[in-house]
Amino acid sequence: MKKDLISILDLSETELNELIAEAGRLKEQRRRNQSHKVLEGKNLAMIFEKSSTRTRISFEVGMNELGGNALFLNAEDLQIGRGEEIRDTARVTSRYVSGVMIRAYRHETITDFARYSSVPVINGLSDREHPCQILADILTIKEHRGYTRGVKVAWVGDGDNVCNSFILASAITGMEVVVASPAGYLPPEDIVSEARARGGGVQIVSEPKEAVMEADVVVTDTWVSMGDEAEREARLKAFRGFSVTAELMDHAADDAIFMHCLPAHRGEEVTDEVIESSQSVVFDEAENRLHAQKALLVRLLGGEG
Ligand code: CP
Ligand code: NVA
């Protein structure tokens, strides 16, 4: 049966650990300039309804380095942009390629696509989750800390798609995730309860300082995600006091790292001082998108066919 990655919880703890170990091996092979073309002849379709820098480049370069090929498809230029149904697009695209990555506004677009696709489908970000980002983040935390179990992660800001992926990942990594979001922007209840039901350690607090206290990792994301632009003014007001500043970082553990999926908005969710500080690992994190996704592609597309 085909495997998809639509939610980070599509992976068990064992599968996640194997994938992260494989990402480390692929990273080392690349560093040594050793060829690792294990996906020769495979094509990945990449459908984008929204903008992207990291996801697009890392998937395309990743497929190339694995000996395969990636097709960049702007949803607006496909017939779905003119109303062709997802179920037809999914069945047709599956006949041509070995896998599909989709970045969509609605999470259901990706689950619908996967239902009708005969090849693996990867969520390249939806309004609900960003599983590829959390894979890279787990790799980054493991590189900097050596392990994830018991690592305290403080999420400060919007309870958005990336936050949801951290919360869900707590169940398969043992990370303790503490979220501080303003009223009205908390992560969805069902995400929190799903993580807790599967053994994840998740706490929701209202004060950024409370979340960050003795944290090993401090992480944030934009206050205005793609699709939220019409709410920009209201959001900037609601998130006042939720910026990650040097003063806030002082409450974290002395060796805490700062993470951000990027793109960042300096002066909003994070100050220039913090993102440019020695505690910031945002560019390692961005690089790790490549290595983690290559491991994912090998896992999902690497079989026969
Ligand atoms: N972090 C992330 O997904 O970046 P892009 O939107 O540039 O792909
Ligand atoms: N939460 C952000 C992440 C961008 C990578 C968004 O959805 O726009």
PDB file of C-alpha atoms and ligand atoms in Angstrom:
ATOM      1  CA  MET A   1       0.000   0.000   0.000  1.00  0.00           C
ATOM      2  CA  LYS A   2       1.247   3.521  -0.752  1.00  0.00           C
ATOM      3  CA  LYS A   3       2.433   5.617   2.188  1.00  0.00           C
ATOM      4  CA  ASP A   4       1.641   9.327   2.538  1.00  0.00           C
ATOM      5  CA  LEU A   5       2.950  12.043   4.839  1.00  0.00           C
ATOM      6  CA  ILE A   6      -0.021  14.295   5.492  1.00  0.00           C
ATOM      7  CA  SER A   7       0.424  14.566   9.238  1.00  0.00           C
ATOM      8  CA  ILE A   8       3.581  14.029  11.269  1.00  0.00           C
ATOM      9  CA  LEU A   9       1.551  11.370  13.103  1.00  0.00           C
ATOM     10  CA  ASP A  10       1.498   9.298   9.906  1.00  0.00           C
ATOM     11  CA  LEU A  11       4.898   8.188  11.238  1.00  0.00           C
ATOM     12  CA  SER A  12       5.373   6.012  14.305  1.00  0.00           C
ATOM     13  CA  GLU A  13       8.131   6.851  16.754  1.00  0.00           C
ATOM     14  CA  THR A  14      10.304   4.087  15.268  1.00  0.00           C
ATOM     15  CA  GLU A  15       9.703   5.243  11.691  1.00  0.00           C
ATOM     16  CA  LEU A  16      10.489   8.825  12.677  1.00  0.00           C
ATOM     17  CA  ASN A  17      13.743   7.795  14.334  1.00  0.00           C
ATOM     18  CA  GLU A  18      14.751   5.759  11.251  1.00  0.00           C
ATOM     19  CA  LEU A  19      13.928   8.700   8.998  1.00  0.00           C
ATOM     20  CA  ILE A  20      15.947  11.166  11.077  1.00  0.00           C
ATOM     21  CA  ALA A  21      18.902   8.758  11.144  1.00  0.00           C
ATOM     22  CA  GLU A  22      18.669   8.388   7.348  1.00  0.00           C
ATOM     23  CA  ALA A  23      18.570  12.198   7.003  1.00  0.00           C
ATOM     24  CA  GLY A  24      21.806  12.363   8.995  1.00  0.00           C
ATOM     25  CA  ARG A  25      23.433   9.757   6.710  1.00  0.00           C
ATOM     26  CA  LEU A  26      22.304  11.578   3.565  1.00  0.00           C
ATOM     27  CA  LYS A  27      23.612  14.863   4.975  1.00  0.00           C
ATOM     28  CA  GLU A  28      27.007  13.270   5.588  1.00  0.00           C
ATOM     29  CA  GLN A  29      27.097  11.671   2.112  1.00  0.00           C
ATOM     30  CA  ARG A  30      26.367  15.053   0.575  1.00  0.00           C
ATOM     31  CA  ARG A  31      29.077  16.677   2.664  1.00  0.00           C
ATOM     32  CA  ARG A  32      31.538  14.060   1.405  1.00  0.00           C
ATOM     33  CA  ASN A  33      30.346  14.547  -2.170  1.00  0.00           C
ATOM     34  CA  GLN A  34      29.328  10.881  -2.362  1.00  0.00           C
ATOM     35  CA  SER A  35      26.744  10.077  -4.998  1.00  0.00           C
ATOM     36  CA  HIS A  36      23.415   8.818  -3.598  1.00  0.00           C
ATOM     37  CA  LYS A  37      21.198   8.574  -6.664  1.00  0.00           C
ATOM     38  CA  VAL A  38      18.722   6.081  -5.263  1.00  0.00           C
ATOM     39  CA  LEU A  39      15.641   7.596  -6.940  1.00  0.00           C
ATOM     40  CA  GLU A  40      16.836   7.421 -10.544  1.00  0.00           C
ATOM     41  CA  GLY A  41      13.923   7.582 -12.979  1.00  0.00           C
ATOM     42  CA  LYS A  42      11.469   8.849 -10.347  1.00  0.00           C
ATOM     43  CA  ASN A  43       9.451  12.023 -10.821  1.00  0.00           C
ATOM     44  CA  LEU A  44       7.908  14.124  -8.059  1.00  0.00           C
ATOM     45  CA  ALA A  45       5.062  16.511  -8.946  1.00  0.00           C
ATOM     46  CA  MET A  46       5.059  19.595  -6.684  1.00  0.00           C
ATOM     47  CA  ILE A  47       1.734  21.453  -6.675  1.00  0.00           C
ATOM     48  CA  PHE A  48       1.771  24.886  -5.058  1.00  0.00           C
ATOM     49  CA  GLU A  49      -1.333  26.943  -4.278  1.00  0.00           C
ATOM     50  CA  LYS A  50       0.839  29.333  -2.192  1.00  0.00           C
ATOM     51  CA  SER A  51       4.297  30.909  -2.369  1.00  0.00           C
ATOM     52  CA  SER A  52       7.414  29.062  -1.244  1.00  0.00           C
ATOM     53  CA  THR A  53      11.175  29.459  -1.109  1.00  0.00           C
ATOM     54  CA  ARG A  54      12.479  26.665   1.142  1.00  0.00           C
ATOM     55  CA  THR A  55       9.939  23.954   0.336  1.00  0.00           C
ATOM     56  CA  ARG A  56      10.196  24.431  -3.402  1.00  0.00           C
ATOM     57  CA  ILE A  57      13.992  24.632  -3.560  1.00  0.00           C
ATOM     58  CA  SER A  58      14.699  21.840  -1.073  1.00  0.00           C
ATOM     59  CA  PHE A  59      12.318  19.368  -2.723  1.00  0.00           C
ATOM     60  CA  GLU A  60      13.578  20.174  -6.221  1.00  0.00           C
ATOM     61  CA  VAL A  61      17.262  20.018  -5.267  1.00  0.00           C
ATOM     62  CA  GLY A  62      16.583  16.945  -3.120  1.00  0.00           C
ATOM     63  CA  MET A  63      15.010  15.016  -6.007  1.00  0.00           C
ATOM     64  CA  ASN A  64      17.882  16.025  -8.277  1.00  0.00           C
ATOM     65  CA  GLU A  65      20.505  14.909  -5.791  1.00  0.00           C
ATOM     66  CA  LEU A  66      18.702  11.576  -5.434  1.00  0.00           C
ATOM     67  CA  GLY A  67      18.918  11.119  -9.219  1.00  0.00           C
ATOM     68  CA  GLY A  68      15.257  11.890  -9.855  1.00  0.00           C
ATOM     69  CA  ASN A  69      13.352  14.854 -11.164  1.00  0.00           C
ATOM     70  CA  ALA A  70      10.837  17.343  -9.738  1.00  0.00           C
ATOM     71  CA  LEU A  71       8.147  19.274 -11.578  1.00  0.00           C
ATOM     72  CA  PHE A  72       7.128  22.678 -10.218  1.00  0.00           C
ATOM     73  CA  LEU A  73       3.406  23.111 -10.835  1.00  0.00           C
ATOM     74  CA  ASN A  74       1.677  26.341  -9.904  1.00  0.00           C
ATOM     75  CA  ALA A  75      -1.917  25.355  -9.091  1.00  0.00           C
ATOM     76  CA  GLU A  76      -3.140  28.452 -10.935  1.00  0.00           C
ATOM     77  CA  ASP A  77      -1.572  27.166 -14.158  1.00  0.00           C
ATOM     78  CA  LEU A  78      -3.070  23.698 -13.807  1.00  0.00           C
ATOM     79  CA  GLN A  79      -6.655  22.929 -14.782  1.00  0.00           C
ATOM     80  CA  ILE A  80      -7.538  22.843 -11.054  1.00  0.00           C
ATOM     81  CA  GLY A  81      -7.094  26.636 -11.299  1.00  0.00           C
ATOM     82  CA  ARG A  82     -10.036  26.526 -13.771  1.00  0.00           C
ATOM     83  CA  GLY A  83     -12.160  24.137 -11.737  1.00  0.00           C
ATOM     84  CA  GLU A  84     -10.988  20.621 -12.635  1.00  0.00           C
ATOM     85  CA  GLU A  85     -11.807  18.459  -9.643  1.00  0.00           C
ATOM     86  CA  ILE A  86      -9.086  17.374  -7.241  1.00  0.00           C
ATOM     87  CA  ARG A  87     -10.144  13.727  -7.565  1.00  0.00           C
ATOM     88  CA  ASP A  88      -9.603  13.835 -11.343  1.00  0.00           C
ATOM     89  CA  THR A  89      -6.323  15.749 -11.064  1.00  0.00           C
ATOM     90  CA  ALA A  90      -5.127  13.217  -8.471  1.00  0.00           C
ATOM     91  CA  ARG A  91      -5.973  10.185 -10.594  1.00  0.00           C
ATOM     92  CA  VAL A  92      -4.379  11.689 -13.721  1.00  0.00           C
ATOM     93  CA  THR A  93      -1.213  12.984 -12.015  1.00  0.00           C
ATOM     94  CA  SER A  94      -0.677   9.597 -10.334  1.00  0.00           C
ATOM     95  CA  ARG A  95      -0.454   7.963 -13.750  1.00  0.00           C
ATOM     96  CA  TYR A  96       2.581  10.097 -14.654  1.00  0.00           C
ATOM     97  CA  VAL A  97       4.674  10.472 -11.509  1.00  0.00           C
ATOM     98  CA  SER A  98       6.002   8.464  -8.553  1.00  0.00           C
ATOM     99  CA  GLY A  99       4.927  10.935  -5.869  1.00  0.00           C
ATOM    100  CA  VAL A 100       3.153  14.238  -5.315  1.00  0.00           C
ATOM    101  CA  MET A 101       3.925  17.070  -2.902  1.00  0.00           C
ATOM    102  CA  ILE A 102       1.142  19.605  -2.398  1.00  0.00           C
ATOM    103  CA  ARG A 103       1.047  22.965  -0.622  1.00  0.00           C
ATOM    104  CA  ALA A 104      -2.582  23.981  -0.255  1.00  0.00           C
ATOM    105  CA  TYR A 105      -4.783  26.467   1.570  1.00  0.00           C
ATOM    106  CA  ARG A 106      -7.203  23.841   2.857  1.00  0.00           C
ATOM    107  CA  HIS A 107      -5.947  20.689   4.562  1.00  0.00           C
ATOM    108  CA  GLU A 108      -8.890  18.821   2.966  1.00  0.00           C
ATOM    109  CA  THR A 109      -7.480  19.525  -0.497  1.00  0.00           C
ATOM    110  CA  ILE A 110      -4.485  17.386   0.447  1.00  0.00           C
ATOM    111  CA  THR A 111      -6.497  14.612   2.120  1.00  0.00           C
ATOM    112  CA  ASP A 112      -8.849  14.519  -0.912  1.00  0.00           C
ATOM    113  CA  PHE A 113      -5.908  14.355  -3.285  1.00  0.00           C
ATOM    114  CA  ALA A 114      -4.375  11.513  -1.276  1.00  0.00           C
ATOM    115  CA  ARG A 115      -7.637   9.572  -1.275  1.00  0.00           C
ATOM    116  CA  TYR A 116      -7.673   9.470  -5.079  1.00  0.00           C
ATOM    117  CA  SER A 117      -3.926   9.285  -5.696  1.00  0.00           C
ATOM    118  CA  SER A 118      -2.308   5.922  -6.368  1.00  0.00           C
ATOM    119  CA  VAL A 119       1.143   7.317  -5.475  1.00  0.00           C
ATOM    120  CA  PRO A 120       2.453   8.763  -2.171  1.00  0.00           C
ATOM    121  CA  VAL A 121       1.281  12.272  -1.273  1.00  0.00           C
ATOM    122  CA  ILE A 122       3.311  14.669   0.880  1.00  0.00           C
ATOM    123  CA  ASN A 123       1.801  17.658   2.677  1.00  0.00           C
ATOM    124  CA  GLY A 124       4.043  20.619   1.817  1.00  0.00           C
ATOM    125  CA  LEU A 125       2.015  22.838   4.206  1.00  0.00           C
ATOM    126  CA  SER A 126      -1.697  23.281   4.753  1.00  0.00           C
ATOM    127  CA  ASP A 127      -3.694  25.516   7.079  1.00  0.00           C
ATOM    128  CA  ARG A 128      -3.506  22.704   9.658  1.00  0.00           C
ATOM    129  CA  GLU A 129      -0.018  21.141   9.572  1.00  0.00           C
ATOM    130  CA  HIS A 130       3.489  21.462   8.160  1.00  0.00           C
ATOM    131  CA  PRO A 131       4.955  17.966   8.641  1.00  0.00           C
ATOM    132  CA  CYS A 132       8.038  18.522   6.449  1.00  0.00           C
ATOM    133  CA  GLN A 133       9.001  21.500   8.606  1.00  0.00           C
ATOM    134  CA  ILE A 134       8.746  19.538  11.829  1.00  0.00           C
ATOM    135  CA  LEU A 135      10.923  16.749  10.365  1.00  0.00           C
ATOM    136  CA  ALA A 136      13.671  19.317   9.749  1.00  0.00           C
ATOM    137  CA  ASP A 137      13.095  20.823  13.186  1.00  0.00           C
ATOM    138  CA  ILE A 138      13.420  17.442  14.910  1.00  0.00           C
ATOM    139  CA  LEU A 139      16.666  16.808  13.004  1.00  0.00           C
ATOM    140  CA  THR A 140      17.930  20.244  14.084  1.00  0.00           C
ATOM    141  CA  ILE A 141      17.008  19.709  17.738  1.00  0.00           C
ATOM    142  CA  LYS A 142      18.691  16.281  17.706  1.00  0.00           C
ATOM    143  CA  GLU A 143      21.843  17.795  16.188  1.00  0.00           C
ATOM    144  CA  HIS A 144      21.987  20.533  18.812  1.00  0.00           C
ATOM    145  CA  ARG A 145      20.759  18.589  21.856  1.00  0.00           C
ATOM    146  CA  GLY A 146      21.550  14.987  20.931  1.00  0.00           C
ATOM    147  CA  TYR A 147      18.021  13.777  21.788  1.00  0.00           C
ATOM    148  CA  THR A 148      14.411  15.001  21.884  1.00  0.00           C
ATOM    149  CA  ARG A 149      12.904  13.183  24.886  1.00  0.00           C
ATOM    150  CA  GLY A 150      12.288  15.644  27.729  1.00  0.00           C
ATOM    151  CA  VAL A 151      13.471  18.641  25.671  1.00  0.00           C
ATOM    152  CA  LYS A 152      11.331  21.635  26.644  1.00  0.00           C
ATOM    153  CA  VAL A 153      10.086  23.526  23.592  1.00  0.00           C
ATOM    154  CA  ALA A 154       8.438  26.918  24.156  1.00  0.00           C
ATOM    155  CA  TRP A 155       6.212  28.050  21.293  1.00  0.00           C
ATOM    156  CA  VAL A 156       5.476  31.789  21.502  1.00  0.00           C
ATOM    157  CA  GLY A 157       2.888  33.324  19.154  1.00  0.00           C
ATOM    158  CA  ASP A 158       0.266  32.049  16.756  1.00  0.00           C
ATOM    159  CA  GLY A 159      -1.210  28.576  17.327  1.00  0.00           C
ATOM    160  CA  ASP A 160      -0.792  27.939  13.605  1.00  0.00           C
ATOM    161  CA  ASN A 161       0.081  25.045  11.275  1.00  0.00           C
ATOM    162  CA  VAL A 162       3.738  24.833  12.396  1.00  0.00           C
ATOM    163  CA  CYS A 163       2.699  25.057  16.059  1.00  0.00           C
ATOM    164  CA  ASN A 164       0.221  22.204  15.449  1.00  0.00           C
ATOM    165  CA  SER A 165       3.007  20.062  14.022  1.00  0.00           C
ATOM    166  CA  PHE A 166       5.157  20.686  17.114  1.00  0.00           C
ATOM    167  CA  ILE A 167       2.225  19.755  19.351  1.00  0.00           C
ATOM    168  CA  LEU A 168       1.502  16.526  17.450  1.00  0.00           C
ATOM    169  CA  ALA A 169       5.210  15.659  17.296  1.00  0.00           C
ATOM    170  CA  SER A 170       5.380  15.707  21.098  1.00  0.00           C
ATOM    171  CA  ALA A 171       3.622  12.318  20.973  1.00  0.00           C
ATOM    172  CA  ILE A 172       6.399  10.612  18.969  1.00  0.00           C
ATOM    173  CA  THR A 173       9.478  12.538  20.165  1.00  0.00           C
ATOM    174  CA  GLY A 174       8.916  12.968  23.911  1.00  0.00           C
ATOM    175  CA  MET A 175       9.407  16.746  23.558  1.00  0.00           C
ATOM    176  CA  GLU A 176       7.482  18.779  26.151  1.00  0.00           C
ATOM    177  CA  VAL A 177       5.730  21.531  24.196  1.00  0.00           C
ATOM    178  CA  VAL A 178       4.511  24.635  26.033  1.00  0.00           C
ATOM    179  CA  VAL A 179       2.498  27.086  23.939  1.00  0.00           C
ATOM    180  CA  ALA A 180       1.855  30.759  24.787  1.00  0.00           C
ATOM    181  CA  SER A 181      -0.646  32.357  22.413  1.00  0.00           C
ATOM    182  CA  PRO A 182      -3.008  35.307  22.831  1.00  0.00           C
ATOM    183  CA  ALA A 183      -6.728  34.627  23.285  1.00  0.00           C
ATOM    184  CA  GLY A 184      -8.350  33.809  19.977  1.00  0.00           C
ATOM    185  CA  TYR A 185      -5.131  32.433  18.460  1.00  0.00           C
ATOM    186  CA  LEU A 186      -4.659  29.258  20.510  1.00  0.00           C
ATOM    187  CA  PRO A 187      -3.909  26.004  18.703  1.00  0.00           C
ATOM    188  CA  PRO A 188      -7.091  24.026  17.885  1.00  0.00           C
ATOM    189  CA  GLU A 189      -8.497  21.900  20.729  1.00  0.00           C
ATOM    190  CA  ASP A 190      -8.609  18.736  18.627  1.00  0.00           C
ATOM    191  CA  ILE A 191      -4.887  18.990  17.833  1.00  0.00           C
ATOM    192  CA  VAL A 192      -4.025  19.352  21.525  1.00  0.00           C
ATOM    193  CA  SER A 193      -6.298  16.489  22.547  1.00  0.00           C
ATOM    194  CA  GLU A 194      -5.003  14.204  19.775  1.00  0.00           C
ATOM    195  CA  ALA A 195      -1.408  14.800  20.899  1.00  0.00           C
ATOM    196  CA  ARG A 196      -2.297  14.210  24.562  1.00  0.00           C
ATOM    197  CA  ALA A 197      -4.320  11.072  23.741  1.00  0.00           C
ATOM    198  CA  ARG A 198      -1.221   9.661  22.049  1.00  0.00           C
ATOM    199  CA  GLY A 199       0.998  10.444  25.019  1.00  0.00           C
ATOM    200  CA  GLY A 200       2.286  13.895  24.039  1.00  0.00           C
ATOM    201  CA  GLY A 201       3.257  16.415  26.707  1.00  0.00           C
ATOM    202  CA  VAL A 202       1.484  19.661  25.805  1.00  0.00           C
ATOM    203  CA  GLN A 203       0.753  22.663  27.986  1.00  0.00           C
ATOM    204  CA  ILE A 204      -1.074  25.844  27.017  1.00  0.00           C
ATOM    205  CA  VAL A 205      -0.264  29.022  28.968  1.00  0.00           C
ATOM    206  CA  SER A 206      -1.087  32.676  28.381  1.00  0.00           C
ATOM    207  CA  GLU A 207       2.221  34.385  29.224  1.00  0.00           C
ATOM    208  CA  PRO A 208       5.265  34.114  26.944  1.00  0.00           C
ATOM    209  CA  LYS A 209       7.553  34.292  30.015  1.00  0.00           C
ATOM    210  CA  GLU A 210       5.834  31.318  31.599  1.00  0.00           C
ATOM    211  CA  ALA A 211       6.297  29.264  28.415  1.00  0.00           C
ATOM    212  CA  VAL A 212       9.934  30.224  27.969  1.00  0.00           C
ATOM    213  CA  MET A 213      11.011  29.613  31.592  1.00  0.00           C
ATOM    214  CA  GLU A 214      14.022  27.216  31.448  1.00  0.00           C
ATOM    215  CA  ALA A 215      13.104  26.168  27.880  1.00  0.00           C
ATOM    216  CA  ASP A 216      15.723  24.375  25.764  1.00  0.00           C
ATOM    217  CA  VAL A 217      14.174  25.565  22.514  1.00  0.00           C
ATOM    218  CA  VAL A 218      12.280  28.802  21.873  1.00  0.00           C
ATOM    219  CA  VAL A 219      10.345  28.841  18.631  1.00  0.00           C
ATOM    220  CA  THR A 220       7.991  31.188  16.875  1.00  0.00           C
ATOM    221  CA  ASP A 221       6.457  31.825  13.450  1.00  0.00           C
ATOM    222  CA  THR A 222       4.858  34.679  11.568  1.00  0.00           C
ATOM    223  CA  TRP A 223       1.764  36.292  13.062  1.00  0.00           C
ATOM    224  CA  VAL A 224       0.191  36.498   9.591  1.00  0.00           C
ATOM    225  CA  SER A 225       0.300  33.161   7.803  1.00  0.00           C
ATOM    226  CA  MET A 226      -0.409  32.789   4.107  1.00  0.00           C
ATOM    227  CA  GLY A 227      -4.171  33.150   3.786  1.00  0.00           C
ATOM    228  CA  ASP A 228      -4.483  35.389   6.881  1.00  0.00           C
ATOM    229  CA  GLU A 229      -3.476  38.617   5.108  1.00  0.00           C
ATOM    230  CA  ALA A 230      -6.930  40.229   5.427  1.00  0.00           C
ATOM    231  CA  GLU A 231      -6.598  39.990   9.241  1.00  0.00           C
ATOM    232  CA  ARG A 232      -3.143  41.575   9.347  1.00  0.00           C
ATOM    233  CA  GLU A 233      -4.024  44.704  11.346  1.00  0.00           C
ATOM    234  CA  ALA A 234      -6.112  42.821  13.920  1.00  0.00           C
ATOM    235  CA  ARG A 235      -3.395  40.223  14.297  1.00  0.00           C
ATOM    236  CA  LEU A 236      -0.584  42.755  14.804  1.00  0.00           C
ATOM    237  CA  LYS A 237      -2.660  44.215  17.623  1.00  0.00           C
ATOM    238  CA  ALA A 238      -3.539  40.881  19.216  1.00  0.00           C
ATOM    239  CA  PHE A 239       0.066  39.627  19.193  1.00  0.00           C
ATOM    240  CA  ARG A 240       1.542  42.683  20.922  1.00  0.00           C
ATOM    241  CA  GLY A 241       3.709  41.415  23.769  1.00  0.00           C
ATOM    242  CA  PHE A 242       4.335  38.058  22.047  1.00  0.00           C
ATOM    243  CA  SER A 243       7.586  39.000  20.271  1.00  0.00           C
ATOM    244  CA  VAL A 244      10.632  36.874  20.979  1.00  0.00           C
ATOM    245  CA  THR A 245      13.049  39.488  22.317  1.00  0.00           C
ATOM    246  CA  ALA A 246      16.480  39.164  23.949  1.00  0.00           C
ATOM    247  CA  GLU A 247      14.793  39.927  27.262  1.00  0.00           C
ATOM    248  CA  LEU A 248      12.392  37.001  26.756  1.00  0.00           C
ATOM    249  CA  MET A 249      15.280  34.687  25.737  1.00  0.00           C
ATOM    250  CA  ASP A 250      16.932  35.502  29.096  1.00  0.00           C
ATOM    251  CA  HIS A 251      14.215  33.429  30.808  1.00  0.00           C
ATOM    252  CA  ALA A 252      15.123  30.323  28.785  1.00  0.00           C
ATOM    253  CA  ALA A 253      17.952  27.896  29.651  1.00  0.00           C
ATOM    254  CA  ASP A 254      21.420  29.440  29.206  1.00  0.00           C
ATOM    255  CA  ASP A 255      22.132  27.183  26.224  1.00  0.00           C
ATOM    256  CA  ALA A 256      18.651  27.508  24.675  1.00  0.00           C
ATOM    257  CA  ILE A 257      18.380  27.653  20.898  1.00  0.00           C
ATOM    258  CA  PHE A 258      16.052  29.885  18.903  1.00  0.00           C
ATOM    259  CA  MET A 259      14.154  28.377  15.953  1.00  0.00           C
ATOM    260  CA  HIS A 260      11.888  29.778  13.227  1.00  0.00           C
ATOM    261  CA  CYS A 261      10.648  28.020  10.080  1.00  0.00           C
ATOM    262  CA  LEU A 262      11.118  31.261   8.086  1.00  0.00           C
ATOM    263  CA  PRO A 263      10.193  33.533   6.417  1.00  0.00           C
ATOM    264  CA  ALA A 264      10.699  35.799   9.460  1.00  0.00           C
ATOM    265  CA  HIS A 265       9.310  39.269  10.070  1.00  0.00           C
ATOM    266  CA  ARG A 266      11.902  41.083  12.148  1.00  0.00           C
ATOM    267  CA  GLY A 267      10.313  43.523  14.554  1.00  0.00           C
ATOM    268  CA  GLU A 268       7.104  41.471  14.672  1.00  0.00           C
ATOM    269  CA  GLU A 269       7.344  37.890  16.009  1.00  0.00           C
ATOM    270  CA  VAL A 270      11.123  38.147  16.596  1.00  0.00           C
ATOM    271  CA  THR A 271      13.651  40.925  16.974  1.00  0.00           C
ATOM    272  CA  ASP A 272      16.608  41.274  14.646  1.00  0.00           C
ATOM    273  CA  GLU A 273      18.857  40.852  17.697  1.00  0.00           C
ATOM    274  CA  VAL A 274      17.477  37.379  18.541  1.00  0.00           C
ATOM    275  CA  ILE A 275      17.364  35.980  15.012  1.00  0.00           C
ATOM    276  CA  GLU A 276      20.937  37.170  14.364  1.00  0.00           C
ATOM    277  CA  SER A 277      22.223  35.987  17.774  1.00  0.00           C
ATOM    278  CA  SER A 278      24.507  32.997  18.414  1.00  0.00           C
ATOM    279  CA  GLN A 279      21.500  31.188  19.917  1.00  0.00           C
ATOM    280  CA  SER A 280      19.669  31.287  16.584  1.00  0.00           C
ATOM    281  CA  VAL A 281      19.841  28.086  14.491  1.00  0.00           C
ATOM    282  CA  VAL A 282      17.364  29.197  11.819  1.00  0.00           C
ATOM    283  CA  PHE A 283      19.703  28.623   8.884  1.00  0.00           C
ATOM    284  CA  ASP A 284      20.713  25.117  10.040  1.00  0.00           C
ATOM    285  CA  GLU A 285      16.992  24.503  10.374  1.00  0.00           C
ATOM    286  CA  ALA A 286      16.326  25.735   6.826  1.00  0.00           C
ATOM    287  CA  GLU A 287      19.193  23.605   5.456  1.00  0.00           C
ATOM    288  CA  ASN A 288      17.808  20.568   7.258  1.00  0.00           C
ATOM    289  CA  ARG A 289      14.629  20.790   5.181  1.00  0.00           C
ATOM    290  CA  LEU A 290      16.747  19.369   2.353  1.00  0.00           C
ATOM    291  CA  HIS A 291      18.205  16.445   4.295  1.00  0.00           C
ATOM    292  CA  ALA A 292      15.000  15.491   6.117  1.00  0.00           C
ATOM    293  CA  GLN A 293      12.925  15.595   2.927  1.00  0.00           C
ATOM    294  CA  LYS A 294      15.466  13.532   1.010  1.00  0.00           C
ATOM    295  CA  ALA A 295      15.108  10.857   3.696  1.00  0.00           C
ATOM    296  CA  LEU A 296      11.336  11.151   3.380  1.00  0.00           C
ATOM    297  CA  LEU A 297      11.469  10.843  -0.420  1.00  0.00           C
ATOM    298  CA  VAL A 298      13.667   7.741  -0.184  1.00  0.00           C
ATOM    299  CA  ARG A 299      11.200   6.231   2.277  1.00  0.00           C
ATOM    300  CA  LEU A 300       8.042   7.003   0.285  1.00  0.00           C
ATOM    301  CA  LEU A 301       9.283   6.759  -3.313  1.00  0.00           C
ATOM    302  CA  GLY A 302      12.134   4.332  -2.869  1.00  0.00           C
ATOM    303  CA  GLY A 303      10.246   1.070  -3.456  1.00  0.00           C
ATOM    304  CA  GLU A 304       9.666  -0.667  -6.787  1.00  0.00           C
ATOM    305  CA  GLY A 305       7.350   0.971  -9.299  1.00  0.00           C
TER     306      GLY A 305
HETATM  307  N1   CP B   1       9.425  27.184   6.030  1.00  0.00           N
HETATM  308  C1   CP B   1       8.849  27.100   4.812  1.00  0.00           C
HETATM  309  O1   CP B   1       8.037  26.228   4.537  1.00  0.00           O
HETATM  310  O2   CP B   1       9.297  28.027   3.917  1.00  0.00           O
HETATM  311  P1   CP B   1       8.709  28.317   2.475  1.00  0.00           P
HETATM  312  O3   CP B   1       7.337  28.907   2.654  1.00  0.00           O
HETATM  313  O4   CP B   1       9.688  29.309   1.885  1.00  0.00           O
HETATM  314  O5   CP B   1       8.652  27.039   1.702  1.00  0.00           O
HETATM  315  N1  NVA B   2       2.659  29.607   9.255  1.00  0.00           N
HETATM  316  C1  NVA B   2       3.295  30.032   8.041  1.00  0.00           C
HETATM  317  C2  NVA B   2       4.421  29.115   7.699  1.00  0.00           C
HETATM  318  C3  NVA B   2       5.202  29.486   6.467  1.00  0.00           C
HETATM  319  C4  NVA B   2       6.259  28.502   6.130  1.00  0.00           C
HETATM  320  C5  NVA B   2       2.270  30.066   6.916  1.00  0.00           C
HETATM  321  O1  NVA B   2       1.414  29.167   6.859  1.00  0.00           O
HETATM  322  O2  NVA B   2       2.295  30.997   6.113  1.00  0.00           O
END
